[in-house]
CSV table of C-alpha atoms and ligand atoms in Angstrom, one decimal:
chain,number,residue,atom,x,y,z
S,17,UNK,CA,185.2,87.3,127.2
S,18,UNK,CA,182.1,85.6,125.8
S,19,UNK,CA,181.7,85.5,122.0
S,20,UNK,CA,178.3,86.9,121.2
S,21,UNK,CA,177.6,86.9,117.4
S,22,UNK,CA,174.1,88.3,117.2
S,23,UNK,CA,170.4,87.8,117.8
S,24,UNK,CA,167.4,86.6,115.8
S,25,UNK,CA,163.9,87.7,116.8
S,26,UNK,CA,160.8,86.0,115.4
S,27,UNK,CA,157.1,85.3,116.0
S,28,UNK,CA,156.3,81.8,117.3
S,29,UNK,CA,152.7,81.2,116.0
S,30,UNK,CA,152.0,77.4,116.4
S,31,UNK,CA,150.4,77.2,112.9
S,32,UNK,CA,154.0,77.7,111.5
S,33,UNK,CA,154.8,74.2,112.9
S,34,UNK,CA,151.9,72.7,110.9
S,35,UNK,CA,152.9,74.6,107.8
S,36,UNK,CA,156.5,73.3,108.1
S,37,UNK,CA,155.2,69.7,108.6
S,38,UNK,CA,153.2,70.1,105.4
S,39,UNK,CA,156.1,71.9,103.6
S,40,UNK,CA,153.9,74.8,102.6
S,41,UNK,CA,157.0,77.0,101.9
S,42,UNK,CA,155.7,78.1,98.5
S,43,UNK,CA,152.1,78.3,99.4
S,44,UNK,CA,150.9,81.9,98.6
S,45,UNK,CA,149.7,82.4,102.2
S,46,UNK,CA,153.0,81.3,103.7
S,47,UNK,CA,155.7,82.3,101.2
S,48,UNK,CA,156.1,85.9,102.2
S,49,UNK,CA,156.6,84.7,105.8
S,50,UNK,CA,159.0,81.8,105.1
S,51,UNK,CA,161.0,83.9,102.6
S,52,UNK,CA,162.0,86.2,105.5
S,53,UNK,CA,164.0,83.4,106.9
S,54,UNK,CA,166.3,82.9,103.9
S,55,UNK,CA,168.9,85.6,105.1
S,56,UNK,CA,168.7,84.2,108.6
S,57,UNK,CA,169.4,80.7,107.5
S,58,UNK,CA,172.3,81.9,105.4
S,59,UNK,CA,173.7,83.9,108.3
S,60,UNK,CA,173.4,81.0,110.6
S,61,UNK,CA,175.1,78.6,108.1
S,62,UNK,CA,178.0,81.1,107.8
S,63,UNK,CA,178.4,82.0,111.5
S,64,UNK,CA,177.7,78.5,112.9
S,65,UNK,CA,176.7,79.4,116.5
S,66,UNK,CA,177.3,76.8,119.2
S,67,UNK,CA,174.8,78.0,121.8
S,68,UNK,CA,171.5,79.8,121.7
S,69,UNK,CA,170.1,81.7,124.7
S,70,UNK,CA,166.4,81.8,124.1
S,71,UNK,CA,164.1,84.4,125.6
S,72,UNK,CA,160.6,83.2,125.3
S,73,UNK,CA,157.3,82.7,127.1
S,74,UNK,CA,155.7,79.5,128.2
S,75,UNK,CA,152.0,79.2,127.3
S,76,UNK,CA,150.8,77.0,130.2
S,77,UNK,CA,152.9,73.8,129.5
S,78,UNK,CA,155.6,74.2,132.1
S,79,UNK,CA,154.0,76.9,134.3
S,80,UNK,CA,150.3,77.5,134.7
S,81,UNK,CA,148.2,80.3,136.2
S,82,UNK,CA,148.5,78.8,139.7
S,83,UNK,CA,152.3,79.0,139.8
S,84,UNK,CA,153.9,81.6,137.5
S,85,UNK,CA,157.5,82.7,137.9
S,86,UNK,CA,158.2,86.2,136.5
S,87,UNK,CA,161.5,85.0,135.2
S,88,UNK,CA,162.8,81.4,135.0
S,89,UNK,CA,166.1,80.1,133.7
S,90,UNK,CA,166.6,76.5,132.5
S,91,UNK,CA,169.6,74.6,133.8
S,92,UNK,CA,168.7,71.1,132.5
S,93,UNK,CA,170.8,68.7,130.5
S,94,UNK,CA,168.0,68.2,128.0
S,95,UNK,CA,164.7,69.9,127.1
S,96,UNK,CA,161.9,68.0,125.6
S,97,UNK,CA,159.2,69.6,123.4
S,98,UNK,CA,155.8,68.5,124.7
S,99,UNK,CA,152.3,68.9,123.2
S,100,UNK,CA,150.7,71.9,124.9
S,101,UNK,CA,147.4,71.7,123.0
S,102,UNK,CA,148.1,73.4,119.7
S,103,UNK,CA,148.7,70.2,117.8
S,104,UNK,CA,152.2,71.2,116.7
S,105,UNK,CA,154.2,68.1,115.5
S,106,UNK,CA,156.7,67.2,118.2
S,107,UNK,CA,160.1,68.6,117.8
S,108,UNK,CA,163.5,67.0,118.4
S,109,UNK,CA,165.0,67.2,122.0
S,110,UNK,CA,167.3,70.1,122.8
S,111,UNK,CA,170.7,69.7,124.5
S,112,UNK,CA,171.2,72.1,127.4
S,113,UNK,CA,174.4,74.3,127.7
S,114,UNK,CA,174.4,73.5,131.4
S,115,UNK,CA,177.6,75.2,132.5
S,116,UNK,CA,176.6,78.4,130.8
S,117,UNK,CA,173.1,78.2,132.3
S,118,UNK,CA,174.6,78.1,135.8
S,119,UNK,CA,176.9,81.0,134.9
S,120,UNK,CA,173.9,83.0,133.8
S,121,UNK,CA,172.0,82.0,136.9
S,122,UNK,CA,174.9,83.0,139.2
S,123,UNK,CA,175.3,86.3,137.4
S,124,UNK,CA,171.5,87.1,137.5
S,125,UNK,CA,171.4,86.4,141.3
S,126,UNK,CA,174.5,88.5,141.8
S,127,UNK,CA,172.7,91.3,139.8
S,128,UNK,CA,169.7,90.9,142.2
S,129,UNK,CA,167.3,89.1,139.9
S,130,UNK,CA,165.2,86.7,142.0
S,131,UNK,CA,164.8,84.1,139.2
S,132,UNK,CA,163.4,80.5,139.4
S,133,UNK,CA,166.0,77.9,138.3
S,134,UNK,CA,164.7,74.9,136.5
S,135,UNK,CA,166.7,71.7,136.4
S,136,UNK,CA,163.8,70.1,134.7
S,137,UNK,CA,161.8,72.0,132.1
S,138,UNK,CA,159.7,71.1,129.1
S,139,UNK,CA,159.4,73.6,126.2
S,140,UNK,CA,156.4,74.6,124.0
S,141,UNK,CA,155.9,76.3,120.7
S,142,UNK,CA,157.2,79.6,122.1
S,143,UNK,CA,160.6,78.0,122.4
S,144,UNK,CA,160.8,75.5,119.5
S,145,UNK,CA,159.4,77.4,116.6
S,146,UNK,CA,162.6,79.4,115.8
S,147,UNK,CA,164.7,76.3,115.6
S,148,UNK,CA,162.3,74.7,113.1
S,149,UNK,CA,162.5,77.9,111.0
S,150,UNK,CA,166.3,78.5,111.3
S,151,UNK,CA,167.5,74.9,110.6
S,152,UNK,CA,164.8,73.1,108.6
S,153,UNK,CA,165.2,69.4,108.2
S,154,UNK,CA,168.4,68.9,110.3
S,155,UNK,CA,168.7,65.5,112.2
S,156,UNK,CA,169.8,67.2,115.4
S,157,UNK,CA,169.8,70.8,116.5
S,158,UNK,CA,173.3,72.3,115.9
S,159,UNK,CA,173.2,74.5,119.0
S,160,UNK,CA,173.0,73.8,122.7
S,161,UNK,CA,170.4,76.0,124.5
S,162,UNK,CA,169.8,78.1,127.6
S,163,UNK,CA,166.0,78.8,128.0
S,164,UNK,CA,165.1,82.1,129.7
S,165,UNK,CA,161.4,82.3,130.3
S,166,UNK,CA,159.5,85.6,130.8
S,167,UNK,CA,156.0,85.7,132.1
S,168,UNK,CA,153.8,87.4,129.4
S,169,UNK,CA,150.7,85.5,130.4
S,170,UNK,CA,149.7,85.9,134.0
S,171,UNK,CA,149.2,89.5,135.3
S,172,UNK,CA,150.9,91.3,136.9
S,173,UNK,CA,153.5,91.2,134.1
S,174,UNK,CA,157.1,92.4,134.4
S,175,UNK,CA,157.7,95.9,133.0
S,176,UNK,CA,159.5,96.3,129.7
S,177,UNK,CA,162.3,98.1,131.6
S,178,UNK,CA,162.7,95.1,133.9
S,179,UNK,CA,162.8,92.7,130.8
S,180,UNK,CA,165.5,95.0,129.3
S,181,UNK,CA,167.5,95.0,132.5
S,182,UNK,CA,167.2,91.2,132.8
S,183,UNK,CA,168.6,91.0,129.3
S,184,UNK,CA,171.4,93.4,130.1
S,185,UNK,CA,172.3,91.2,133.2
S,186,UNK,CA,172.4,88.2,130.8
S,187,UNK,CA,174.7,90.3,128.6
S,188,UNK,CA,177.1,90.7,131.6
S,189,UNK,CA,177.0,86.9,132.0
S,190,UNK,CA,177.9,86.5,128.3
S,191,UNK,CA,180.8,89.0,128.6
S,192,UNK,CA,182.2,87.3,131.7
S,193,UNK,CA,181.9,83.8,130.2
S,194,UNK,CA,185.3,82.2,129.6
S,195,UNK,CA,184.2,79.5,127.2
S,196,UNK,CA,185.0,80.0,123.5
S,197,UNK,CA,181.6,79.0,122.2
S,198,UNK,CA,179.9,81.3,119.6
S,199,UNK,CA,176.8,82.5,121.4
S,200,UNK,CA,173.6,83.8,119.8
S,201,UNK,CA,170.4,85.1,121.4
S,202,UNK,CA,166.9,84.4,120.2
S,203,UNK,CA,163.7,86.4,121.2
S,204,UNK,CA,160.4,84.8,120.3
S,205,UNK,CA,156.8,85.9,120.1
S,206,UNK,CA,154.9,89.0,119.0
S,207,UNK,CA,154.4,91.2,117.3
S,208,UNK,CA,150.9,92.6,117.8
S,209,UNK,CA,148.2,90.0,118.3
S,210,UNK,CA,145.2,89.2,120.4
S,211,UNK,CA,143.8,85.7,120.4
S,212,UNK,CA,140.5,86.1,122.3
S,213,UNK,CA,138.0,88.6,123.7
S,214,UNK,CA,136.3,91.4,121.8
S,215,UNK,CA,139.5,92.5,120.2
S,216,UNK,CA,140.5,89.0,118.9
S,217,UNK,CA,142.4,89.5,115.6
S,218,UNK,CA,143.7,92.9,116.7
S,219,UNK,CA,146.9,94.0,115.0
S,220,UNK,CA,148.7,97.4,115.3
S,221,UNK,CA,151.0,98.0,112.4
S,222,UNK,CA,152.2,101.4,113.6
S,223,UNK,CA,153.3,100.0,117.0
S,224,UNK,CA,155.0,97.0,115.3
S,225,UNK,CA,156.9,99.3,113.0
S,226,UNK,CA,157.9,101.4,116.0
S,227,UNK,CA,159.3,98.3,117.7
S,228,UNK,CA,161.1,97.1,114.6
S,229,UNK,CA,162.7,100.6,114.0
S,230,UNK,CA,163.9,101.1,117.5
S,231,UNK,CA,164.7,97.7,119.1
S,232,UNK,CA,168.1,97.6,117.4
S,233,UNK,CA,169.4,101.2,117.8
S,234,UNK,CA,167.4,102.3,120.8
S,235,UNK,CA,165.9,99.5,122.8
S,236,UNK,CA,165.2,101.9,125.7
S,237,UNK,CA,162.5,103.5,123.5
S,238,UNK,CA,160.4,100.3,124.0
S,239,UNK,CA,160.4,100.8,127.7
S,240,UNK,CA,158.5,104.1,127.4
S,241,UNK,CA,155.3,102.0,127.4
S,242,UNK,CA,154.2,100.0,130.5
S,243,UNK,CA,153.3,96.3,130.0
S,244,UNK,CA,149.6,97.3,130.3
S,245,UNK,CA,150.2,100.1,127.7
S,246,UNK,CA,151.6,97.4,125.4
S,247,UNK,CA,148.5,95.2,126.0
S,248,UNK,CA,146.4,98.1,124.8
S,249,UNK,CA,148.8,99.0,121.9
S,250,UNK,CA,149.7,95.5,120.7
S,251,UNK,CA,147.0,93.2,122.0
S,252,UNK,CA,147.0,90.8,125.0
S,253,UNK,CA,149.5,88.5,123.4
S,254,UNK,CA,151.4,91.3,121.7
S,255,UNK,CA,153.0,91.8,125.0
S,256,UNK,CA,155.3,88.9,124.0
S,257,UNK,CA,157.5,91.7,122.8
S,258,UNK,CA,158.9,91.5,126.3
S,259,UNK,CA,160.8,88.5,125.1
S,260,UNK,CA,162.3,90.5,122.2
S,261,UNK,CA,163.2,93.3,124.7
S,262,UNK,CA,165.0,90.8,127.0
S,263,UNK,CA,166.9,89.2,124.1
S,264,UNK,CA,168.0,92.6,122.8
S,265,UNK,CA,169.2,93.7,126.2
S,266,UNK,CA,171.7,90.8,126.2
S,267,UNK,CA,173.3,92.2,123.0
S,268,UNK,CA,175.0,95.3,124.4
S,269,UNK,CA,174.8,98.8,123.1
S,270,UNK,CA,175.5,98.5,119.4
S,271,UNK,CA,173.8,96.2,116.9
S,272,UNK,CA,173.8,96.1,113.1
S,273,UNK,CA,170.6,95.1,111.3
S,274,UNK,CA,171.2,92.4,108.7
S,275,UNK,CA,167.6,91.5,107.7
S,276,UNK,CA,164.0,92.3,108.6
S,277,UNK,CA,160.6,90.9,107.5
S,278,UNK,CA,157.1,91.9,108.5
S,279,UNK,CA,154.0,90.1,107.2
S,280,UNK,CA,150.3,90.5,108.2
S,281,UNK,CA,148.8,88.1,109.2
S,282,UNK,CA,150.0,84.7,110.1
S,283,UNK,CA,147.0,83.2,111.9
S,284,UNK,CA,146.1,86.0,114.3
S,285,UNK,CA,149.5,87.6,114.4
S,286,UNK,CA,151.6,90.3,112.8
S,287,UNK,CA,154.6,88.1,112.0
S,288,UNK,CA,158.0,89.6,112.1
S,289,UNK,CA,161.6,88.4,111.8
S,290,UNK,CA,164.7,90.5,112.6
S,291,UNK,CA,168.3,89.6,112.5
S,292,UNK,CA,170.8,91.8,114.3
S,293,UNK,CA,174.5,91.2,114.4
S,294,UNK,CA,176.8,92.4,117.2
S,295,UNK,CA,179.6,94.5,115.9
S,296,UNK,CA,182.5,92.7,117.6
S,297,UNK,CA,182.5,90.2,114.8
S,298,UNK,CA,180.5,92.3,112.3
S,299,UNK,CA,182.2,94.0,109.4
S,300,UNK,CA,181.2,97.7,109.4
S,301,UNK,CA,178.4,98.0,106.8
S,302,UNK,CA,177.9,101.7,106.1
S,303,UNK,CA,174.6,101.3,104.3
S,304,UNK,CA,173.1,99.6,107.3
S,305,UNK,CA,174.6,102.0,109.8
S,306,UNK,CA,173.1,104.8,107.8
S,307,UNK,CA,169.6,103.2,107.8
S,308,UNK,CA,169.8,103.2,111.6
S,309,UNK,CA,170.5,106.9,111.7
S,310,UNK,CA,174.1,106.4,112.9
S,311,UNK,CA,176.6,108.7,111.2
S,312,UNK,CA,178.6,106.9,108.5
S,313,UNK,CA,182.3,107.1,109.1
S,314,UNK,CA,184.1,109.0,106.3
Q,421,LIG,C1,149.0,82.4,117.9
Q,421,LIG,C2,150.1,83.3,118.3
Q,421,LIG,C3,150.8,83.0,119.4
Q,421,LIG,O1,151.8,83.8,119.9
Q,421,LIG,C4,150.5,81.9,120.2
Q,421,LIG,O2,151.3,81.7,121.3
Q,421,LIG,C5,149.5,81.1,119.9
Q,421,LIG,C6,148.7,81.3,118.7
Q,421,LIG,C7,148.2,82.7,116.7
Q,421,LIG,O3,148.3,83.8,116.1
Q,421,LIG,O4,147.5,81.8,116.2
Q,422,LIG,FE1,152.5,83.1,121.9
């Protein structure tokens, strides 16, 4: 029985990488954003995960408009960060959790997901940014990784329901994994943002709050909108919420919210950070259960 400890969800705006390189942690523009990671860093330091399964979207580095898988899973020994044009300082290499990658791939195929398997894969800001935020200044990343890439770029996009089902199938793989590693999931991107066109700079606080309120207790609520509805509601890049939905799907029915941050804007993006724990290891925290509308045990 796999050992899933929780999930962290965060925006992946490339400008964050430049702000980290310049150590702008206390800069008035950046402080409200970076402060949202303090509880996440504390939680990670306490829980010490061994593996991170990362749901993210590639932005044209590894896959481009000519060849775009809907879902791709990494099965490489190592993943290198490469410059994809945003000028983000290059990050350290990532060690692949290769046997777990293959177990996830086997499970997804058995669950009838026709994924692309990648034994070579480069990663971009959509993948690396959480690591820089979670473990600032480390010499080597403390977790091995499994990248799970969702197409949020080239239409037609997968539906939110399909992203949730993908995540749930990954959850089955975690449950049937016999290793004793502590596993976390990461969902990157979002929340609302649009980088170009007449709606460049578009942000929708109401939709973002809807996502933050529901993704923990009721992720199916996020599947009521189609991918195109989400483009309209959250902007053409706001549809990166599909990565959050996938990651949440892997976490099972019950989650407990530990921390949340929402800050507008970072660059063009409504920046959000959410930490959800999975109850198997979580102490019951009545005040948090209450805030999610779940009856508090007497
Ligand atoms: C920005 C946000 C993104 O998600 C991205 O991939 C690139 C840029 C931004 O807000 O600048
Ligand atoms: Fe993005």
